[in-house]
């Protein structure tokens, strides 16, 4: 009897292990997309930031840590469903809070890598908004719970211009992208798997926020560089993953915007007039229309040189 019971238990265990080892995409929740073997996108709802999960023989590599600590913990749950291995490396595509507040969920043990300037940007924000985490915790009981054990975790390693990382059987090519979104944007390319995480200079079906140091030529240069890597899958900073069409849509949008703003400048219109008059009805369905004035300003600067 005892032997029989043991055998039965072992059988059940073997079955559940086999199941855990081949977790199907639908078991991982609706926001997880399998892009290649062991490569997943964790897609933020309603344009919340995206993250990436890459399994390797030597542990897990994450690209960003989720939109906020609630999302970070969901991301961690997905990782645990996929593998018992630890998160070894976390690559930041940018230093903004909607990509980095949840670092404490993964580090330690994860080592965090970012482009030069990311740590300064994060520390600056901590100084400017010391109440940030308290306010976040007060926003909802679930957020308060998710923030349990919060620590500020800036990057451990910063690189300049380019970096190649090898973890297990995988390679990660990091490209610093100048002037596209934040002070320290990184595109992450997996050359064998042909997957690129573009960072937030590129978003899908959304108007981007163009800060004063962001330029349209820099965004177009970044799109060209990333398209030139010939990826099969493109995971933007925000919005649904897709193909290089996301880069092409970005190029078309800015070309039309610059054309319209250029025409208005030639007609002698002021920036204020242009802000009132220039519209992009072709893109009315894109999210975050309130950011459009910052797009006009960047196009005006490009056209006039001021
Ligand atoms: Zn950002």
PDB file of C-alpha atoms and ligand atoms in Angstrom:
ATOM      1  CA  UNK A   1       0.000   0.000   0.000  1.00  0.00           C
ATOM      2  CA  UNK A   2       2.713   2.416   1.013  1.00  0.00           C
ATOM      3  CA  UNK A   3       4.683   1.781  -2.167  1.00  0.00           C
ATOM      4  CA  UNK A   4       1.599   2.252  -4.292  1.00  0.00           C
ATOM      5  CA  UNK A   5       0.796   5.584  -2.598  1.00  0.00           C
ATOM      6  CA  UNK A   6       4.369   6.798  -3.121  1.00  0.00           C
ATOM      7  CA  UNK A   7       4.256   5.874  -6.800  1.00  0.00           C
ATOM      8  CA  UNK A   8       0.971   7.693  -7.228  1.00  0.00           C
ATOM      9  CA  UNK A   9       2.350  10.809  -5.571  1.00  0.00           C
ATOM     10  CA  UNK A  10       5.475  10.716  -7.722  1.00  0.00           C
ATOM     11  CA  UNK A  11       3.253  10.391 -10.783  1.00  0.00           C
ATOM     12  CA  UNK A  12       1.266  13.461  -9.845  1.00  0.00           C
ATOM     13  CA  UNK A  13       4.465  15.414  -9.199  1.00  0.00           C
ATOM     14  CA  UNK A  14       5.949  14.409 -12.542  1.00  0.00           C
ATOM     15  CA  UNK A  15       2.800  15.552 -14.320  1.00  0.00           C
ATOM     16  CA  UNK A  16       2.686  18.922 -12.554  1.00  0.00           C
ATOM     17  CA  UNK A  17       6.404  19.531 -13.267  1.00  0.00           C
ATOM     18  CA  UNK A  18       5.905  18.760 -16.940  1.00  0.00           C
ATOM     19  CA  UNK A  19       3.015  21.208 -16.959  1.00  0.00           C
ATOM     20  CA  UNK A  20       4.994  23.961 -15.211  1.00  0.00           C
ATOM     21  CA  UNK A  21       7.884  23.467 -17.614  1.00  0.00           C
ATOM     22  CA  UNK A  22       5.717  24.092 -20.633  1.00  0.00           C
ATOM     23  CA  UNK A  23       3.461  26.830 -19.287  1.00  0.00           C
ATOM     24  CA  UNK A  24       1.201  27.799 -22.144  1.00  0.00           C
ATOM     25  CA  UNK A  25       0.854  31.435 -23.124  1.00  0.00           C
ATOM     26  CA  UNK A  26      -2.785  31.478 -21.940  1.00  0.00           C
ATOM     27  CA  UNK A  27      -1.730  30.230 -18.478  1.00  0.00           C
ATOM     28  CA  UNK A  28       0.529  33.255 -18.129  1.00  0.00           C
ATOM     29  CA  UNK A  29      -2.342  35.739 -18.320  1.00  0.00           C
ATOM     30  CA  UNK A  30      -3.752  37.896 -21.099  1.00  0.00           C
ATOM     31  CA  UNK A  31      -0.912  40.430 -21.129  1.00  0.00           C
ATOM     32  CA  UNK A  32       1.914  37.977 -21.810  1.00  0.00           C
ATOM     33  CA  UNK A  33       2.964  37.464 -25.433  1.00  0.00           C
ATOM     34  CA  UNK A  34       5.431  34.755 -26.475  1.00  0.00           C
ATOM     35  CA  UNK A  35       7.771  36.201 -29.131  1.00  0.00           C
ATOM     36  CA  UNK A  36      10.343  33.400 -29.466  1.00  0.00           C
ATOM     37  CA  UNK A  37      11.382  30.366 -27.438  1.00  0.00           C
ATOM     38  CA  UNK A  38      11.954  31.690 -23.925  1.00  0.00           C
ATOM     39  CA  UNK A  39      11.331  35.315 -24.945  1.00  0.00           C
ATOM     40  CA  UNK A  40       8.164  37.033 -23.752  1.00  0.00           C
ATOM     41  CA  UNK A  41       6.651  40.506 -23.744  1.00  0.00           C
ATOM     42  CA  UNK A  42       4.681  41.575 -20.679  1.00  0.00           C
ATOM     43  CA  UNK A  43       2.301  44.123 -22.209  1.00  0.00           C
ATOM     44  CA  UNK A  44       1.016  46.950 -19.998  1.00  0.00           C
ATOM     45  CA  UNK A  45      -2.736  47.569 -20.095  1.00  0.00           C
ATOM     46  CA  UNK A  46      -3.963  50.929 -21.435  1.00  0.00           C
ATOM     47  CA  UNK A  47      -0.493  51.982 -22.531  1.00  0.00           C
ATOM     48  CA  UNK A  48       1.145  51.168 -19.237  1.00  0.00           C
ATOM     49  CA  UNK A  49       4.829  50.439 -19.856  1.00  0.00           C
ATOM     50  CA  UNK A  50       5.842  47.112 -21.405  1.00  0.00           C
ATOM     51  CA  UNK A  51       8.460  44.753 -20.007  1.00  0.00           C
ATOM     52  CA  UNK A  52      10.378  41.777 -21.381  1.00  0.00           C
ATOM     53  CA  UNK A  53      11.167  38.358 -19.920  1.00  0.00           C
ATOM     54  CA  UNK A  54      14.050  36.364 -21.383  1.00  0.00           C
ATOM     55  CA  UNK A  55      14.858  32.899 -20.042  1.00  0.00           C
ATOM     56  CA  UNK A  56      18.433  31.676 -20.278  1.00  0.00           C
ATOM     57  CA  UNK A  57      20.325  28.603 -19.075  1.00  0.00           C
ATOM     58  CA  UNK A  58      21.901  30.838 -16.411  1.00  0.00           C
ATOM     59  CA  UNK A  59      18.776  32.594 -15.154  1.00  0.00           C
ATOM     60  CA  UNK A  60      16.275  35.235 -16.161  1.00  0.00           C
ATOM     61  CA  UNK A  61      16.939  38.590 -17.827  1.00  0.00           C
ATOM     62  CA  UNK A  62      14.227  41.247 -17.567  1.00  0.00           C
ATOM     63  CA  UNK A  63      13.853  44.315 -19.710  1.00  0.00           C
ATOM     64  CA  UNK A  64      12.281  46.951 -17.385  1.00  0.00           C
ATOM     65  CA  UNK A  65      10.423  46.103 -14.187  1.00  0.00           C
ATOM     66  CA  UNK A  66       6.785  46.968 -14.929  1.00  0.00           C
ATOM     67  CA  UNK A  67       4.679  50.125 -14.863  1.00  0.00           C
ATOM     68  CA  UNK A  68       4.292  50.228 -11.064  1.00  0.00           C
ATOM     69  CA  UNK A  69       4.840  47.830  -8.140  1.00  0.00           C
ATOM     70  CA  UNK A  70       1.476  46.094  -8.724  1.00  0.00           C
ATOM     71  CA  UNK A  71       2.569  45.310 -12.295  1.00  0.00           C
ATOM     72  CA  UNK A  72       6.074  44.385 -11.079  1.00  0.00           C
ATOM     73  CA  UNK A  73       4.613  41.736  -8.794  1.00  0.00           C
ATOM     74  CA  UNK A  74       2.471  40.395 -11.650  1.00  0.00           C
ATOM     75  CA  UNK A  75       5.632  40.270 -13.747  1.00  0.00           C
ATOM     76  CA  UNK A  76       7.392  38.347 -10.971  1.00  0.00           C
ATOM     77  CA  UNK A  77       4.447  35.878 -10.824  1.00  0.00           C
ATOM     78  CA  UNK A  78       4.825  35.237 -14.561  1.00  0.00           C
ATOM     79  CA  UNK A  79       8.570  34.657 -14.152  1.00  0.00           C
ATOM     80  CA  UNK A  80       7.872  32.140 -11.356  1.00  0.00           C
ATOM     81  CA  UNK A  81       5.403  30.271 -13.583  1.00  0.00           C
ATOM     82  CA  UNK A  82       8.028  30.034 -16.316  1.00  0.00           C
ATOM     83  CA  UNK A  83      11.104  29.004 -14.354  1.00  0.00           C
ATOM     84  CA  UNK A  84      12.438  28.365 -10.843  1.00  0.00           C
ATOM     85  CA  UNK A  85      15.629  30.256 -11.807  1.00  0.00           C
ATOM     86  CA  UNK A  86      16.407  33.693 -10.331  1.00  0.00           C
ATOM     87  CA  UNK A  87      16.261  37.030 -12.149  1.00  0.00           C
ATOM     88  CA  UNK A  88      19.940  37.720 -12.736  1.00  0.00           C
ATOM     89  CA  UNK A  89      19.891  40.829 -14.834  1.00  0.00           C
ATOM     90  CA  UNK A  90      17.490  43.731 -15.311  1.00  0.00           C
ATOM     91  CA  UNK A  91      18.092  46.060 -18.235  1.00  0.00           C
ATOM     92  CA  UNK A  92      16.463  49.510 -18.024  1.00  0.00           C
ATOM     93  CA  UNK A  93      15.196  51.033 -21.253  1.00  0.00           C
ATOM     94  CA  UNK A  94      14.791  54.350 -19.360  1.00  0.00           C
ATOM     95  CA  UNK A  95      15.014  55.809 -15.835  1.00  0.00           C
ATOM     96  CA  UNK A  96      11.422  57.120 -15.491  1.00  0.00           C
ATOM     97  CA  UNK A  97       9.320  55.783 -12.574  1.00  0.00           C
ATOM     98  CA  UNK A  98       6.901  53.901 -14.858  1.00  0.00           C
ATOM     99  CA  UNK A  99       9.807  51.600 -15.783  1.00  0.00           C
ATOM    100  CA  UNK A 100      11.891  51.570 -12.595  1.00  0.00           C
ATOM    101  CA  UNK A 101       9.822  51.963  -9.375  1.00  0.00           C
ATOM    102  CA  UNK A 102       9.438  48.177  -9.118  1.00  0.00           C
ATOM    103  CA  UNK A 103      13.174  47.428  -9.178  1.00  0.00           C
ATOM    104  CA  UNK A 104      13.050  46.475  -5.480  1.00  0.00           C
ATOM    105  CA  UNK A 105      10.853  43.474  -6.376  1.00  0.00           C
ATOM    106  CA  UNK A 106      13.745  41.944  -8.354  1.00  0.00           C
ATOM    107  CA  UNK A 107      16.920  43.379  -6.858  1.00  0.00           C
ATOM    108  CA  UNK A 108      18.580  41.782  -5.050  1.00  0.00           C
ATOM    109  CA  UNK A 109      19.488  39.425  -6.625  1.00  0.00           C
ATOM    110  CA  UNK A 110      19.160  41.139 -10.040  1.00  0.00           C
ATOM    111  CA  UNK A 111      21.983  43.376 -11.251  1.00  0.00           C
ATOM    112  CA  UNK A 112      20.559  46.454 -12.952  1.00  0.00           C
ATOM    113  CA  UNK A 113      22.135  47.817 -16.140  1.00  0.00           C
ATOM    114  CA  UNK A 114      21.277  51.156 -17.756  1.00  0.00           C
ATOM    115  CA  UNK A 115      22.690  53.834 -20.042  1.00  0.00           C
ATOM    116  CA  UNK A 116      24.951  56.496 -18.514  1.00  0.00           C
ATOM    117  CA  UNK A 117      22.912  59.170 -16.743  1.00  0.00           C
ATOM    118  CA  UNK A 118      20.077  56.860 -15.688  1.00  0.00           C
ATOM    119  CA  UNK A 119      21.138  56.787 -12.031  1.00  0.00           C
ATOM    120  CA  UNK A 120      21.474  60.592 -11.861  1.00  0.00           C
ATOM    121  CA  UNK A 121      18.041  60.966 -13.447  1.00  0.00           C
ATOM    122  CA  UNK A 122      16.488  58.578 -10.894  1.00  0.00           C
ATOM    123  CA  UNK A 123      18.250  60.234  -7.950  1.00  0.00           C
ATOM    124  CA  UNK A 124      17.147  63.674  -9.156  1.00  0.00           C
ATOM    125  CA  UNK A 125      13.538  62.584  -9.193  1.00  0.00           C
ATOM    126  CA  UNK A 126      13.810  61.096  -5.678  1.00  0.00           C
ATOM    127  CA  UNK A 127      15.101  64.474  -4.442  1.00  0.00           C
ATOM    128  CA  UNK A 128      12.450  66.500  -6.254  1.00  0.00           C
ATOM    129  CA  UNK A 129       9.531  64.331  -5.133  1.00  0.00           C
ATOM    130  CA  UNK A 130      10.383  62.866  -1.724  1.00  0.00           C
ATOM    131  CA  UNK A 131       6.700  62.119  -1.063  1.00  0.00           C
ATOM    132  CA  UNK A 132       6.303  60.139  -4.281  1.00  0.00           C
ATOM    133  CA  UNK A 133       6.172  56.659  -2.752  1.00  0.00           C
ATOM    134  CA  UNK A 134       3.906  57.720   0.142  1.00  0.00           C
ATOM    135  CA  UNK A 135       1.499  59.314  -2.330  1.00  0.00           C
ATOM    136  CA  UNK A 136       1.603  56.214  -4.501  1.00  0.00           C
ATOM    137  CA  UNK A 137       0.823  54.019  -1.468  1.00  0.00           C
ATOM    138  CA  UNK A 138      -2.109  56.275  -0.563  1.00  0.00           C
ATOM    139  CA  UNK A 139      -3.617  55.899  -4.051  1.00  0.00           C
ATOM    140  CA  UNK A 140      -5.065  52.406  -3.422  1.00  0.00           C
ATOM    141  CA  UNK A 141      -4.844  49.610  -0.813  1.00  0.00           C
ATOM    142  CA  UNK A 142      -3.488  47.236  -3.500  1.00  0.00           C
ATOM    143  CA  UNK A 143      -0.727  49.717  -4.326  1.00  0.00           C
ATOM    144  CA  UNK A 144       0.145  50.082  -0.643  1.00  0.00           C
ATOM    145  CA  UNK A 145       0.429  46.308  -0.374  1.00  0.00           C
ATOM    146  CA  UNK A 146       2.539  46.061  -3.537  1.00  0.00           C
ATOM    147  CA  UNK A 147       4.902  48.733  -2.160  1.00  0.00           C
ATOM    148  CA  UNK A 148       5.643  46.641   0.931  1.00  0.00           C
ATOM    149  CA  UNK A 149       9.435  46.500   1.340  1.00  0.00           C
ATOM    150  CA  UNK A 150      10.041  49.358  -1.127  1.00  0.00           C
ATOM    151  CA  UNK A 151      13.617  50.513  -1.553  1.00  0.00           C
ATOM    152  CA  UNK A 152      15.055  52.944  -4.065  1.00  0.00           C
ATOM    153  CA  UNK A 153      17.245  50.875  -6.398  1.00  0.00           C
ATOM    154  CA  UNK A 154      19.198  52.801  -9.049  1.00  0.00           C
ATOM    155  CA  UNK A 155      21.278  50.942 -11.688  1.00  0.00           C
ATOM    156  CA  UNK A 156      24.417  49.086 -10.576  1.00  0.00           C
ATOM    157  CA  UNK A 157      26.119  49.354 -13.952  1.00  0.00           C
ATOM    158  CA  UNK A 158      25.961  52.160 -16.511  1.00  0.00           C
ATOM    159  CA  UNK A 159      27.366  51.850 -20.030  1.00  0.00           C
ATOM    160  CA  UNK A 160      28.248  54.436 -22.712  1.00  0.00           C
ATOM    161  CA  UNK A 161      26.903  54.243 -26.292  1.00  0.00           C
ATOM    162  CA  UNK A 162      26.932  50.452 -26.792  1.00  0.00           C
ATOM    163  CA  UNK A 163      27.154  47.328 -24.662  1.00  0.00           C
ATOM    164  CA  UNK A 164      27.050  43.601 -25.395  1.00  0.00           C
ATOM    165  CA  UNK A 165      25.891  41.322 -22.616  1.00  0.00           C
ATOM    166  CA  UNK A 166      26.107  37.537 -22.683  1.00  0.00           C
ATOM    167  CA  UNK A 167      23.947  35.556 -20.271  1.00  0.00           C
ATOM    168  CA  UNK A 168      23.794  31.801 -20.726  1.00  0.00           C
ATOM    169  CA  UNK A 169      23.197  31.060 -24.396  1.00  0.00           C
ATOM    170  CA  UNK A 170      21.744  34.523 -25.134  1.00  0.00           C
ATOM    171  CA  UNK A 171      23.244  37.777 -26.331  1.00  0.00           C
ATOM    172  CA  UNK A 172      21.847  41.220 -25.634  1.00  0.00           C
ATOM    173  CA  UNK A 173      22.962  44.222 -27.669  1.00  0.00           C
ATOM    174  CA  UNK A 174      22.329  47.534 -25.890  1.00  0.00           C
ATOM    175  CA  UNK A 175      22.113  50.743 -27.918  1.00  0.00           C
ATOM    176  CA  UNK A 176      22.068  54.128 -26.218  1.00  0.00           C
ATOM    177  CA  UNK A 177      19.502  56.301 -28.011  1.00  0.00           C
ATOM    178  CA  UNK A 178      20.211  60.021 -27.718  1.00  0.00           C
ATOM    179  CA  UNK A 179      17.428  62.613 -27.413  1.00  0.00           C
ATOM    180  CA  UNK A 180      14.443  60.328 -28.013  1.00  0.00           C
ATOM    181  CA  UNK A 181      12.561  60.326 -24.693  1.00  0.00           C
ATOM    182  CA  UNK A 182      14.521  60.508 -21.416  1.00  0.00           C
ATOM    183  CA  UNK A 183      18.090  61.285 -20.313  1.00  0.00           C
ATOM    184  CA  UNK A 184      19.139  57.658 -20.779  1.00  0.00           C
ATOM    185  CA  UNK A 185      17.217  55.535 -23.288  1.00  0.00           C
ATOM    186  CA  UNK A 186      18.356  52.033 -24.241  1.00  0.00           C
ATOM    187  CA  UNK A 187      17.136  49.789 -27.050  1.00  0.00           C
ATOM    188  CA  UNK A 188      17.734  46.102 -26.316  1.00  0.00           C
ATOM    189  CA  UNK A 189      18.228  43.787 -29.292  1.00  0.00           C
ATOM    190  CA  UNK A 190      18.463  39.996 -29.229  1.00  0.00           C
ATOM    191  CA  UNK A 191      20.236  39.280 -32.525  1.00  0.00           C
ATOM    192  CA  UNK A 192      19.643  35.514 -32.711  1.00  0.00           C
ATOM    193  CA  UNK A 193      15.986  35.768 -31.742  1.00  0.00           C
ATOM    194  CA  UNK A 194      15.512  38.999 -33.749  1.00  0.00           C
ATOM    195  CA  UNK A 195      13.516  40.694 -31.010  1.00  0.00           C
ATOM    196  CA  UNK A 196      13.970  44.378 -30.199  1.00  0.00           C
ATOM    197  CA  UNK A 197      12.757  46.313 -27.177  1.00  0.00           C
ATOM    198  CA  UNK A 198      12.738  49.828 -28.617  1.00  0.00           C
ATOM    199  CA  UNK A 199      12.408  51.953 -25.429  1.00  0.00           C
ATOM    200  CA  UNK A 200       9.869  54.781 -25.200  1.00  0.00           C
ATOM    201  CA  UNK A 201      11.129  56.971 -28.050  1.00  0.00           C
ATOM    202  CA  UNK A 202       8.941  54.619 -30.068  1.00  0.00           C
ATOM    203  CA  UNK A 203       5.384  53.863 -28.969  1.00  0.00           C
ATOM    204  CA  UNK A 204       2.536  52.143 -30.812  1.00  0.00           C
ATOM    205  CA  UNK A 205      -0.717  53.980 -31.664  1.00  0.00           C
ATOM    206  CA  UNK A 206      -0.009  56.691 -29.121  1.00  0.00           C
ATOM    207  CA  UNK A 207       1.122  60.322 -29.306  1.00  0.00           C
ATOM    208  CA  UNK A 208       4.460  60.532 -27.527  1.00  0.00           C
ATOM    209  CA  UNK A 209       5.529  63.215 -25.093  1.00  0.00           C
ATOM    210  CA  UNK A 210       8.457  65.143 -26.574  1.00  0.00           C
ATOM    211  CA  UNK A 211      10.399  66.908 -23.822  1.00  0.00           C
ATOM    212  CA  UNK A 212      12.471  70.000 -24.686  1.00  0.00           C
ATOM    213  CA  UNK A 213      15.693  67.955 -25.187  1.00  0.00           C
ATOM    214  CA  UNK A 214      13.970  65.448 -27.485  1.00  0.00           C
ATOM    215  CA  UNK A 215      14.312  66.056 -31.223  1.00  0.00           C
ATOM    216  CA  UNK A 216      12.408  64.576 -34.144  1.00  0.00           C
ATOM    217  CA  UNK A 217      15.653  63.925 -36.124  1.00  0.00           C
ATOM    218  CA  UNK A 218      16.964  61.920 -33.134  1.00  0.00           C
ATOM    219  CA  UNK A 219      13.739  59.870 -32.996  1.00  0.00           C
ATOM    220  CA  UNK A 220      13.915  59.236 -36.765  1.00  0.00           C
ATOM    221  CA  UNK A 221      17.602  58.257 -36.500  1.00  0.00           C
ATOM    222  CA  UNK A 222      16.751  55.803 -33.716  1.00  0.00           C
ATOM    223  CA  UNK A 223      13.884  54.318 -35.738  1.00  0.00           C
ATOM    224  CA  UNK A 224      16.212  53.903 -38.734  1.00  0.00           C
ATOM    225  CA  UNK A 225      18.927  52.281 -36.641  1.00  0.00           C
ATOM    226  CA  UNK A 226      16.515  49.810 -35.047  1.00  0.00           C
ATOM    227  CA  UNK A 227      14.785  49.003 -38.351  1.00  0.00           C
ATOM    228  CA  UNK A 228      18.243  48.376 -39.829  1.00  0.00           C
ATOM    229  CA  UNK A 229      18.792  45.585 -37.297  1.00  0.00           C
ATOM    230  CA  UNK A 230      16.013  43.737 -39.137  1.00  0.00           C
ATOM    231  CA  UNK A 231      14.011  42.586 -36.112  1.00  0.00           C
ATOM    232  CA  UNK A 232      11.075  40.232 -36.503  1.00  0.00           C
ATOM    233  CA  UNK A 233       9.371  41.437 -33.313  1.00  0.00           C
ATOM    234  CA  UNK A 234       9.269  45.007 -32.022  1.00  0.00           C
ATOM    235  CA  UNK A 235       8.259  45.712 -28.416  1.00  0.00           C
ATOM    236  CA  UNK A 236       7.731  49.469 -28.027  1.00  0.00           C
ATOM    237  CA  UNK A 237       8.059  51.239 -24.665  1.00  0.00           C
ATOM    238  CA  UNK A 238       4.279  51.571 -24.566  1.00  0.00           C
ATOM    239  CA  UNK A 239       1.530  50.041 -26.726  1.00  0.00           C
ATOM    240  CA  UNK A 240       1.074  46.669 -28.382  1.00  0.00           C
ATOM    241  CA  UNK A 241       4.113  44.757 -29.702  1.00  0.00           C
ATOM    242  CA  UNK A 242       4.283  44.264 -33.454  1.00  0.00           C
ATOM    243  CA  UNK A 243       6.743  44.399 -36.326  1.00  0.00           C
ATOM    244  CA  UNK A 244       8.908  47.063 -38.019  1.00  0.00           C
ATOM    245  CA  UNK A 245       5.596  48.591 -39.119  1.00  0.00           C
ATOM    246  CA  UNK A 246       5.685  50.363 -35.731  1.00  0.00           C
ATOM    247  CA  UNK A 247       8.866  52.173 -36.900  1.00  0.00           C
ATOM    248  CA  UNK A 248       7.307  52.921 -40.282  1.00  0.00           C
ATOM    249  CA  UNK A 249       4.154  54.339 -38.664  1.00  0.00           C
ATOM    250  CA  UNK A 250       6.371  56.564 -36.503  1.00  0.00           C
ATOM    251  CA  UNK A 251       8.312  57.778 -39.568  1.00  0.00           C
ATOM    252  CA  UNK A 252       5.102  58.542 -41.491  1.00  0.00           C
ATOM    253  CA  UNK A 253       3.552  60.385 -38.559  1.00  0.00           C
ATOM    254  CA  UNK A 254       6.540  62.692 -38.035  1.00  0.00           C
ATOM    255  CA  UNK A 255       7.019  63.255 -41.799  1.00  0.00           C
ATOM    256  CA  UNK A 256       3.424  64.464 -42.097  1.00  0.00           C
ATOM    257  CA  UNK A 257       3.670  66.565 -38.925  1.00  0.00           C
ATOM    258  CA  UNK A 258       6.885  68.258 -40.082  1.00  0.00           C
ATOM    259  CA  UNK A 259       5.384  68.861 -43.526  1.00  0.00           C
ATOM    260  CA  UNK A 260       2.303  70.573 -42.055  1.00  0.00           C
ATOM    261  CA  UNK A 261       4.238  72.637 -39.517  1.00  0.00           C
ATOM    262  CA  UNK A 262       6.787  73.572 -42.240  1.00  0.00           C
ATOM    263  CA  UNK A 263       4.024  74.792 -44.532  1.00  0.00           C
ATOM    264  CA  UNK A 264       2.554  76.943 -41.735  1.00  0.00           C
ATOM    265  CA  UNK A 265       5.987  78.411 -40.916  1.00  0.00           C
ATOM    266  CA  UNK A 266       6.458  79.329 -44.602  1.00  0.00           C
ATOM    267  CA  UNK A 267       3.111  81.123 -44.463  1.00  0.00           C
ATOM    268  CA  UNK A 268       4.550  83.230 -41.642  1.00  0.00           C
ATOM    269  CA  UNK A 269       2.458  81.751 -38.853  1.00  0.00           C
ATOM    270  CA  UNK A 270       3.569  82.002 -35.208  1.00  0.00           C
ATOM    271  CA  UNK A 271       4.081  78.987 -32.957  1.00  0.00           C
ATOM    272  CA  UNK A 272       0.865  79.878 -31.089  1.00  0.00           C
ATOM    273  CA  UNK A 273      -1.114  80.022 -34.355  1.00  0.00           C
ATOM    274  CA  UNK A 274       0.426  76.743 -35.500  1.00  0.00           C
ATOM    275  CA  UNK A 275      -0.563  75.087 -32.232  1.00  0.00           C
ATOM    276  CA  UNK A 276      -4.157  76.187 -32.832  1.00  0.00           C
ATOM    277  CA  UNK A 277      -4.314  75.381 -36.533  1.00  0.00           C
ATOM    278  CA  UNK A 278      -2.215  72.318 -37.310  1.00  0.00           C
ATOM    279  CA  UNK A 279      -4.165  69.094 -36.824  1.00  0.00           C
ATOM    280  CA  UNK A 280      -3.442  65.437 -37.554  1.00  0.00           C
ATOM    281  CA  UNK A 281      -6.916  63.934 -38.061  1.00  0.00           C
ATOM    282  CA  UNK A 282      -5.351  60.799 -39.597  1.00  0.00           C
ATOM    283  CA  UNK A 283      -4.080  59.966 -36.112  1.00  0.00           C
ATOM    284  CA  UNK A 284      -7.197  60.897 -34.108  1.00  0.00           C
ATOM    285  CA  UNK A 285      -7.454  57.302 -32.870  1.00  0.00           C
ATOM    286  CA  UNK A 286      -4.014  57.378 -31.250  1.00  0.00           C
ATOM    287  CA  UNK A 287      -3.955  57.617 -27.467  1.00  0.00           C
ATOM    288  CA  UNK A 288      -2.632  60.558 -25.395  1.00  0.00           C
ATOM    289  CA  UNK A 289      -3.789  63.374 -27.705  1.00  0.00           C
ATOM    290  CA  UNK A 290      -3.105  65.854 -24.857  1.00  0.00           C
ATOM    291  CA  UNK A 291       0.616  65.475 -25.639  1.00  0.00           C
ATOM    292  CA  UNK A 292       0.187  66.778 -29.197  1.00  0.00           C
ATOM    293  CA  UNK A 293       1.322  70.373 -28.405  1.00  0.00           C
ATOM    294  CA  UNK A 294       4.772  69.014 -27.426  1.00  0.00           C
ATOM    295  CA  UNK A 295       4.943  67.386 -30.882  1.00  0.00           C
ATOM    296  CA  UNK A 296       4.155  70.717 -32.561  1.00  0.00           C
ATOM    297  CA  UNK A 297       6.895  72.408 -30.530  1.00  0.00           C
ATOM    298  CA  UNK A 298       9.476  69.791 -31.590  1.00  0.00           C
ATOM    299  CA  UNK A 299       8.442  70.057 -35.242  1.00  0.00           C
ATOM    300  CA  UNK A 300       8.605  73.871 -35.060  1.00  0.00           C
ATOM    301  CA  UNK A 301      12.104  73.708 -33.573  1.00  0.00           C
ATOM    302  CA  UNK A 302      13.190  71.309 -36.322  1.00  0.00           C
ATOM    303  CA  UNK A 303      11.758  73.468 -39.118  1.00  0.00           C
ATOM    304  CA  UNK A 304      12.953  76.853 -37.828  1.00  0.00           C
ATOM    305  CA  UNK A 305      16.142  75.791 -36.060  1.00  0.00           C
ATOM    306  CA  UNK A 306      15.050  77.574 -32.861  1.00  0.00           C
TER     307      UNK A 306
HETATM  308 ZN1  LIG B   1       9.271  57.592 -19.781  1.00  0.00          ZN
END
